Tab-separated table of C-alpha atoms in Angstrom:
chain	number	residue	atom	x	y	z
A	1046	UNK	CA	-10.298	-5.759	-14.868
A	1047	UNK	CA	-12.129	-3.183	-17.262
A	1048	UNK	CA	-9.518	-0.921	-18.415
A	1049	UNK	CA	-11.057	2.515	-19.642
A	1050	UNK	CA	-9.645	5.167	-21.813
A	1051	UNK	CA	-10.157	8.839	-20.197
A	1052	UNK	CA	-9.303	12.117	-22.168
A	1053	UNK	CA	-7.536	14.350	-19.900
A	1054	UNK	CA	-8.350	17.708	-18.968
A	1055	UNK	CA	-6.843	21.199	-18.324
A	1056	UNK	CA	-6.094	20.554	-14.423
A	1057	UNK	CA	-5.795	23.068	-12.233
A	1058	UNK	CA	-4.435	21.560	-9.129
A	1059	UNK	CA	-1.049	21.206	-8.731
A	1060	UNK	CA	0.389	17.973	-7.470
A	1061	UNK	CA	1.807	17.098	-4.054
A	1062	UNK	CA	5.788	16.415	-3.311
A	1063	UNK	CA	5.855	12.687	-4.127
A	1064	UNK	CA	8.590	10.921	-1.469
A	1065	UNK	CA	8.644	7.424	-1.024
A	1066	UNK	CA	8.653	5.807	2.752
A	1067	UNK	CA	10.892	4.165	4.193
A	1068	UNK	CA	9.216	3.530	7.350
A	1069	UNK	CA	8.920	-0.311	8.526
A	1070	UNK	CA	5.870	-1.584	9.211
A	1071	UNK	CA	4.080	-1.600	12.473
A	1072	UNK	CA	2.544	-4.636	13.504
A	1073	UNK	CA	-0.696	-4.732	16.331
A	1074	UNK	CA	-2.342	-8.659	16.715
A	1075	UNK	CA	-5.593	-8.665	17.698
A	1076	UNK	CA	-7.104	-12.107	19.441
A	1077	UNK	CA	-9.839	-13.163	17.170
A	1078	UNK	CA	-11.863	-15.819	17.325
A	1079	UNK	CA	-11.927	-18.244	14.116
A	1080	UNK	CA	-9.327	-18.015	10.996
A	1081	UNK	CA	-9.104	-14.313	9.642
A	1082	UNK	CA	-6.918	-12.642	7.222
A	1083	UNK	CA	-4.351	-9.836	8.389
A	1084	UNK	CA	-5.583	-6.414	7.345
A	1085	UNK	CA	-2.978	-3.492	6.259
A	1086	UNK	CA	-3.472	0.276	6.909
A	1087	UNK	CA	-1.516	2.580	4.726
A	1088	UNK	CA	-2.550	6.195	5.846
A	1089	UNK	CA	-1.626	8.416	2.507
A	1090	UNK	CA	-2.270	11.808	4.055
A	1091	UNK	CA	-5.176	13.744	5.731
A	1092	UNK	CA	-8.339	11.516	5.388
A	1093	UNK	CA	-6.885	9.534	2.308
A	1094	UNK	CA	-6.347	5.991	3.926
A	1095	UNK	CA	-5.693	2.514	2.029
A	1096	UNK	CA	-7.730	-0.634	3.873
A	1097	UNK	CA	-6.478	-3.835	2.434
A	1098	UNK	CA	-7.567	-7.147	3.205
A	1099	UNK	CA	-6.069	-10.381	0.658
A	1100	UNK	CA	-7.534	-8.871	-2.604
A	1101	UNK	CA	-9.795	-6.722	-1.446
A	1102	UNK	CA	-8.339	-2.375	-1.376
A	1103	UNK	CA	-10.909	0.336	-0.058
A	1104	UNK	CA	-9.643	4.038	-0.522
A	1105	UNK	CA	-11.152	6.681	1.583
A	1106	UNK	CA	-11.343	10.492	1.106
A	1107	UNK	CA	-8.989	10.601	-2.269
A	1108	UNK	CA	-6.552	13.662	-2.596
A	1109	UNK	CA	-3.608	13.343	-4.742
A	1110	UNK	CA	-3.544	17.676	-5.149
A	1111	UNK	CA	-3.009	20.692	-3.843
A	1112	UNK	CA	-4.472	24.356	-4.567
A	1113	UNK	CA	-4.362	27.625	-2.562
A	1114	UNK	CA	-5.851	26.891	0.761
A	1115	UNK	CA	-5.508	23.212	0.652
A	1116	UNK	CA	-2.157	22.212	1.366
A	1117	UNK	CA	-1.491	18.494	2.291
A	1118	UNK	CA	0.877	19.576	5.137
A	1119	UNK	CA	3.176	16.351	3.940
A	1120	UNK	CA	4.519	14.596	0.929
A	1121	UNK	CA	2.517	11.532	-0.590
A	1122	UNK	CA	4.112	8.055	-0.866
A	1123	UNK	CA	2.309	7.690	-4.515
A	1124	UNK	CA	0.428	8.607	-6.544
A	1125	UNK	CA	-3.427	8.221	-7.827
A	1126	UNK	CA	-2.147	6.001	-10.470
A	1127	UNK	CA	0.277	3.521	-8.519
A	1128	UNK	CA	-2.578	2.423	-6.536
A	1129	UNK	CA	-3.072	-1.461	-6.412
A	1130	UNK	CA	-6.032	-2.458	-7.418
A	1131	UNK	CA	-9.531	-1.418	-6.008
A	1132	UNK	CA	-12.515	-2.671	-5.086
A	1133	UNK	CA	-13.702	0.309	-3.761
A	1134	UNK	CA	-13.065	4.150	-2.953
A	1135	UNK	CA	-15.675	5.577	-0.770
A	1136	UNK	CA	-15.869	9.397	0.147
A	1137	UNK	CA	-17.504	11.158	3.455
A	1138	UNK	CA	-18.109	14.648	2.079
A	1139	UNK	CA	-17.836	17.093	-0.540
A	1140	UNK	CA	-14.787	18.957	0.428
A	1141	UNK	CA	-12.264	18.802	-2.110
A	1142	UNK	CA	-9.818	17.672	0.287
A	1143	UNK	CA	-12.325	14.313	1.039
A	1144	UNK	CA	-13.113	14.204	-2.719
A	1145	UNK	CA	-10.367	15.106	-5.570
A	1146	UNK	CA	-11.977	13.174	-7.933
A	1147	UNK	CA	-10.248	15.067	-10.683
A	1148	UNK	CA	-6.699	13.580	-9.619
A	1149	UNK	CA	-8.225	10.124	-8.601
A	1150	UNK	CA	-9.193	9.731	-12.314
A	1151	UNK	CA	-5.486	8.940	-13.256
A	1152	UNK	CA	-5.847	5.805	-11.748
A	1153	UNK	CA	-6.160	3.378	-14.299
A	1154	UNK	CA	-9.802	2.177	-13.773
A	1155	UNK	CA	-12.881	4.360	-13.629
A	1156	UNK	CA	-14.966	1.684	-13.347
A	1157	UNK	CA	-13.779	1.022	-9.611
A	1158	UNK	CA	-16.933	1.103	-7.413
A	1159	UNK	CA	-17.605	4.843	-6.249
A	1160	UNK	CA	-19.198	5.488	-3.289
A	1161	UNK	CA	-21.143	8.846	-2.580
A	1162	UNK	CA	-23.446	10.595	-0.333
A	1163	UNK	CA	-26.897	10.665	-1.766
A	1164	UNK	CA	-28.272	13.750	-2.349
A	1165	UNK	CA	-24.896	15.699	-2.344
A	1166	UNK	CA	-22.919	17.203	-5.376
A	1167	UNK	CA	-20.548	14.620	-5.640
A	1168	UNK	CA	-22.056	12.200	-8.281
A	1169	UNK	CA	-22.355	14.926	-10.727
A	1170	UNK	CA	-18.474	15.505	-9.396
A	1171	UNK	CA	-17.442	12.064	-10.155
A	1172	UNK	CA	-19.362	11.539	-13.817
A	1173	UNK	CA	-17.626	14.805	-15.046
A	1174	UNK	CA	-14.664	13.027	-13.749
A	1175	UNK	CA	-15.071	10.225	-16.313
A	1176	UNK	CA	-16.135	7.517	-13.119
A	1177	UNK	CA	-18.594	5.553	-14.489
A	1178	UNK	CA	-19.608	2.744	-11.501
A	1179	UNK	CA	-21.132	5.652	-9.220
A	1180	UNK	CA	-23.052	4.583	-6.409
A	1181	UNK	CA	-25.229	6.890	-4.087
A	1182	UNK	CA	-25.700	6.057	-0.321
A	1183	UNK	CA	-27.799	7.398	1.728
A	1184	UNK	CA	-27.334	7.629	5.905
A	1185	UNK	CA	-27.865	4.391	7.555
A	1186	UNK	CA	-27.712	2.018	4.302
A	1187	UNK	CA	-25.482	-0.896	3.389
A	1188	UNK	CA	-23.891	-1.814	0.615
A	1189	UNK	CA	-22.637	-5.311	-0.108
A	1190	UNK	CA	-19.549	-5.288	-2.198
A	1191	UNK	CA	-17.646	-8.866	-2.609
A	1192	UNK	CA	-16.346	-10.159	1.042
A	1193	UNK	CA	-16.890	-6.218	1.873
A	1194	UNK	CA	-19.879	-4.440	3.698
A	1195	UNK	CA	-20.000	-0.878	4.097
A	1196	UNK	CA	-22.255	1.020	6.460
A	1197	UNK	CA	-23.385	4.650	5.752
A	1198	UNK	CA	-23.200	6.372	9.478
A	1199	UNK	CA	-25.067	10.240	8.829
A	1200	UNK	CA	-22.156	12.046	10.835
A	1201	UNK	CA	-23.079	15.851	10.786
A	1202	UNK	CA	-26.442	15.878	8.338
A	1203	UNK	CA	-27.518	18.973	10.014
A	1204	UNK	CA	-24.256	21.036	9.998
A	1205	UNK	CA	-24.339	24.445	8.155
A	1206	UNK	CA	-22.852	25.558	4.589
A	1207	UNK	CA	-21.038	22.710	2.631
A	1208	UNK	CA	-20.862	21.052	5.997
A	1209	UNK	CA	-24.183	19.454	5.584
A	1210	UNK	CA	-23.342	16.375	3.705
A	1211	UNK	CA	-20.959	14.168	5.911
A	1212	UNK	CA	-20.831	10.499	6.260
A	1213	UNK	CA	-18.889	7.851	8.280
A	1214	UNK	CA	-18.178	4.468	7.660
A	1215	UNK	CA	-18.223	1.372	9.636
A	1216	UNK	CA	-16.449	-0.919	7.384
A	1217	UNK	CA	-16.798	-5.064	7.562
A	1218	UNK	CA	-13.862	-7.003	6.426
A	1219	UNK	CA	-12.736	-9.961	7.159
A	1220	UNK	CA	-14.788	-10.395	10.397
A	1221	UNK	CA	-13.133	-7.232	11.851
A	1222	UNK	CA	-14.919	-3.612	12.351
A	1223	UNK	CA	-13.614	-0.992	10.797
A	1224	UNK	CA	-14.437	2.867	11.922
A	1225	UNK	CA	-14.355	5.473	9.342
A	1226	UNK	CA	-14.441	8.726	11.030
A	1227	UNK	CA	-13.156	12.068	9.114
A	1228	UNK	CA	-14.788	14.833	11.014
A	1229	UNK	CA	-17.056	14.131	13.083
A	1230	UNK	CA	-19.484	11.692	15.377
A	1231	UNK	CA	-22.484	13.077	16.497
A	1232	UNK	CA	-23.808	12.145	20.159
A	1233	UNK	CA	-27.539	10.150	17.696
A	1234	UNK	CA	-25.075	8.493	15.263
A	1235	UNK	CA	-22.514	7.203	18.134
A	1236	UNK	CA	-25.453	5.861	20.254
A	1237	UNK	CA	-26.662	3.911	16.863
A	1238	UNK	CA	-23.140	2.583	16.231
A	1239	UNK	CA	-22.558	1.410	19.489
A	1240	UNK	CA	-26.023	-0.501	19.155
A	1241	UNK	CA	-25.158	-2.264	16.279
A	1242	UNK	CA	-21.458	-2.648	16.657
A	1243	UNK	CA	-20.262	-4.096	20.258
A	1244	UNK	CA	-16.876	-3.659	19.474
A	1245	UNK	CA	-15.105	-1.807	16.743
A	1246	UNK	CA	-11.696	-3.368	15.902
A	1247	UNK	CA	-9.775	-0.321	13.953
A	1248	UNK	CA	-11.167	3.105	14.137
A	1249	UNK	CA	-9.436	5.516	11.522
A	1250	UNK	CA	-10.395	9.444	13.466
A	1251	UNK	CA	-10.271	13.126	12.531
A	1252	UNK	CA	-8.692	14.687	15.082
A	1253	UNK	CA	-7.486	18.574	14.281
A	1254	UNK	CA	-10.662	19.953	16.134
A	1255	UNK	CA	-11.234	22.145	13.342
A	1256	UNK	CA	-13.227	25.069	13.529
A	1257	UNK	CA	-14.515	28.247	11.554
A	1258	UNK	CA	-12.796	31.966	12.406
A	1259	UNK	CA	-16.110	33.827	10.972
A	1260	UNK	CA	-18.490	31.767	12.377
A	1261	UNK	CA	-16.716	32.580	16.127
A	1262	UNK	CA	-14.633	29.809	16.554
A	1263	UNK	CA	-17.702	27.102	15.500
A	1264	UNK	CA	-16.228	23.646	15.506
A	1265	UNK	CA	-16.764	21.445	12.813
A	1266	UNK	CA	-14.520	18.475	13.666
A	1267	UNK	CA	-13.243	16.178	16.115
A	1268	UNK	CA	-9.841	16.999	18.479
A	1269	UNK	CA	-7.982	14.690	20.031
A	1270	UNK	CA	-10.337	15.007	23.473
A	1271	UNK	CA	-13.270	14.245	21.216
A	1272	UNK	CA	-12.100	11.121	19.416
A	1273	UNK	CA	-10.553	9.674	22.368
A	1274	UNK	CA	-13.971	9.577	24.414
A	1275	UNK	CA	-15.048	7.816	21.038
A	1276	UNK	CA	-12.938	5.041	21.620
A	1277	UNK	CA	-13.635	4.842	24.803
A	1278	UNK	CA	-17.369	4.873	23.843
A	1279	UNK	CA	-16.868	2.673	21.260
A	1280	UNK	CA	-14.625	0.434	23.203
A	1281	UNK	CA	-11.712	1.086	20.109
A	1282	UNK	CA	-9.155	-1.726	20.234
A	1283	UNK	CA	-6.814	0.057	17.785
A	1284	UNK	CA	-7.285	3.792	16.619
A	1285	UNK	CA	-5.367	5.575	14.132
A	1286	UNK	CA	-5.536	9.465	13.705
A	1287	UNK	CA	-5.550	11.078	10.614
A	1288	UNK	CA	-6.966	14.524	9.015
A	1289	UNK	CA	-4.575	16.786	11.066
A	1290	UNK	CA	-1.503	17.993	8.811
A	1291	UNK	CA	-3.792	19.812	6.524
A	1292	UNK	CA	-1.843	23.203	5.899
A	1293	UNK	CA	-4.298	26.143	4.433
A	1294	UNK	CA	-0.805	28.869	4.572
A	1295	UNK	CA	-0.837	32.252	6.627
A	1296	UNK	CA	-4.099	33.558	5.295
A	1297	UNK	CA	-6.464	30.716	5.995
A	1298	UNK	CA	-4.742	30.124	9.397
A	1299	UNK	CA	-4.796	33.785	10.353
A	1300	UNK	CA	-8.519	34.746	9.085
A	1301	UNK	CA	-10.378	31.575	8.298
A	1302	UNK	CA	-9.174	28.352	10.209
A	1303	UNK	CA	-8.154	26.731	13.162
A	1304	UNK	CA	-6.832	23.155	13.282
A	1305	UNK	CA	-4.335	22.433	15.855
A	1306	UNK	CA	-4.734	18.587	17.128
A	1307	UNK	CA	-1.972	16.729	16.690
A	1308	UNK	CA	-1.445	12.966	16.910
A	1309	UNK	CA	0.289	13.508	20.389
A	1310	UNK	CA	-2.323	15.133	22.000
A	1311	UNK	CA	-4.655	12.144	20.796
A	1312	UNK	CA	-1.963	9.372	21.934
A	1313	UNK	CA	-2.083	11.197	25.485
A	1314	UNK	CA	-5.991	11.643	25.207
A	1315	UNK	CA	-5.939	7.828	24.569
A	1316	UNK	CA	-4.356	7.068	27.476
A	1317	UNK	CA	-6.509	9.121	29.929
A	1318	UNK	CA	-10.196	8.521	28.440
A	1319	UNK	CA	-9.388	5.147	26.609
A	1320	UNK	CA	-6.782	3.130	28.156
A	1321	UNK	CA	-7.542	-0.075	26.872
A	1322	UNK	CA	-7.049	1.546	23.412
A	1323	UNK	CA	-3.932	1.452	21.248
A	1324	UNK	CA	-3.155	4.433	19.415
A	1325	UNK	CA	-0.374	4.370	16.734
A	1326	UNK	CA	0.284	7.268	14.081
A	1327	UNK	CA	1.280	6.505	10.925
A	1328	UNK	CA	3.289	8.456	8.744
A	1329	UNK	CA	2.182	8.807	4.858
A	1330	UNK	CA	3.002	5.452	3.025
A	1331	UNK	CA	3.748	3.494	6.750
A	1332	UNK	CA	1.523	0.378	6.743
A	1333	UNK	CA	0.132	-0.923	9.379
A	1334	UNK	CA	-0.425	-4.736	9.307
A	1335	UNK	CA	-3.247	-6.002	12.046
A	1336	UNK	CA	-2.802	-9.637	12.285
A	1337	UNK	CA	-4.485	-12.328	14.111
């Protein structure tokens, strides 16, 4: 692997509490036709999720920092640099809490395959970082990475403000489906998915429901109502939640915010819209391993 040297630079984001699991594995088998490998799910916090399959790693939605505002809402079980090794790290919008490229670069390769949406800020974002393998995608393109496809799914292209730029991901990995889903699923992109994907095996969902104080309550992502009827849609054989301990402190939750689905009311909106779903939550650094 190309190992490259990166100066560091005055950082202004403070790290995370670091605590190390010690949550055993969950285990879920899915029937599957042929021989497949087992797939591991390690949510890290909010949207920041670890897909591993044999040698192949995907990150999603890197943050490794904190700032005023943006609180994880939980410790991490590691940090940027004790990742294993990457083929990938893919990001679905510009948010620094979807993209803290700044702390990903202490990982030790910045040649690792970078994934962005075209036509958004975050390539210039990620070359300032010192990545150096940056790839633009643009809604409804593939890109062919080893045994790995990734789909670009145009989630919320017409949203307002620094909304506008927001991508899902079907992943393909080891014959199984993989649903990337941080925000948001509108009803044109679901129909497409469920055209061209029957079935989707895993589906990794947004559920806090979050929405905007000034613009008069406007929501801008999925609660657990909302993801739920995309599993059902979707016919979801496992779903895990994430992006719903995000903490902004007493000023962003009394004037600017509101994010309050939690992973309970998603399990019990599961059950009602999407019974033949199975819904675990993970806590930060508790794999999942989906065998055959």
């Amino acid at each position: 692997m190309t190992q490259t040297t990166h100066l560091p630079t005055k950082r202004r984001l403070a790290p995370p509490p670091i605590k190390k699991t010690d949550m055993r594995a969950l285990t879920v088998r899915l029937e599957m036709p042929g021989l497949h490998p087992d797939i591991s799910i390690t949510r890290i916090t909010h949207a920041c999720v670890l897909i591993q399959c044999g040698r192949d790693a995907i990150l999603t939605d890197p943050w490794f920092s904190q700032k005023p505002l943006y609180h994880p809402g939980e410790s991490l079980p590691f940090d940027a640099d004790e990742l294993p090794d990457l083929a990938a790290v893919l990001t679905s919008m510009n948010h620094y809490d979807h993209c803290d490229l700044e702390s990903l670069a202490s990982y030790r390769d910045l040649s690792v395959p970078l994934l962005v949406i075209k036509g958004s800020d975050q390539a210039r974002l990620a070359h300032r970082a010192g990545f150096h393998n940056v790839r633009e995608v643009a809604g409804w393109s593939s890109v062919q990475i080893g045994s790995v496809t990734l789909h670009a799914i145009p989630a919320n292209d017409f949203a307002p403000g620094t909304f506008r730029y927001e991508q899902a991901y079907v992943i393909e990995i080891a014959g199984r489906s993989i649903l990337f889903c941080a925000h948001d699923l509108k009803e044109g992109a679901l129909a497409r998915v469920k055209a061209q994907f029957p079935a989707i095996d895993i589906a990794l969902l947004g559920i806090n429901g979050l929405r905007i104080k000034p613009l008069l309550g406007r929501q801008m992502s999925m609660d657990p109502p909302d993801a739920a009827r995309i599993c059902a849609e979707l016919s979801v054989r496992v779903a895990v939640p994430i992006h719903y301990a995000f903490n902004g402190g007493w000023f962003s939750s009394t004037f600017l915010l509101s994010h309050k689905g939690t992973p309970q009311q998603f399990s019990e909106a599961v059950r009602s819209i999407s019974p033949g779903t199975t819904c675990v939550t993970l806590c930060p650094g508790q794999p999942l391993r989906v065998i055959r």
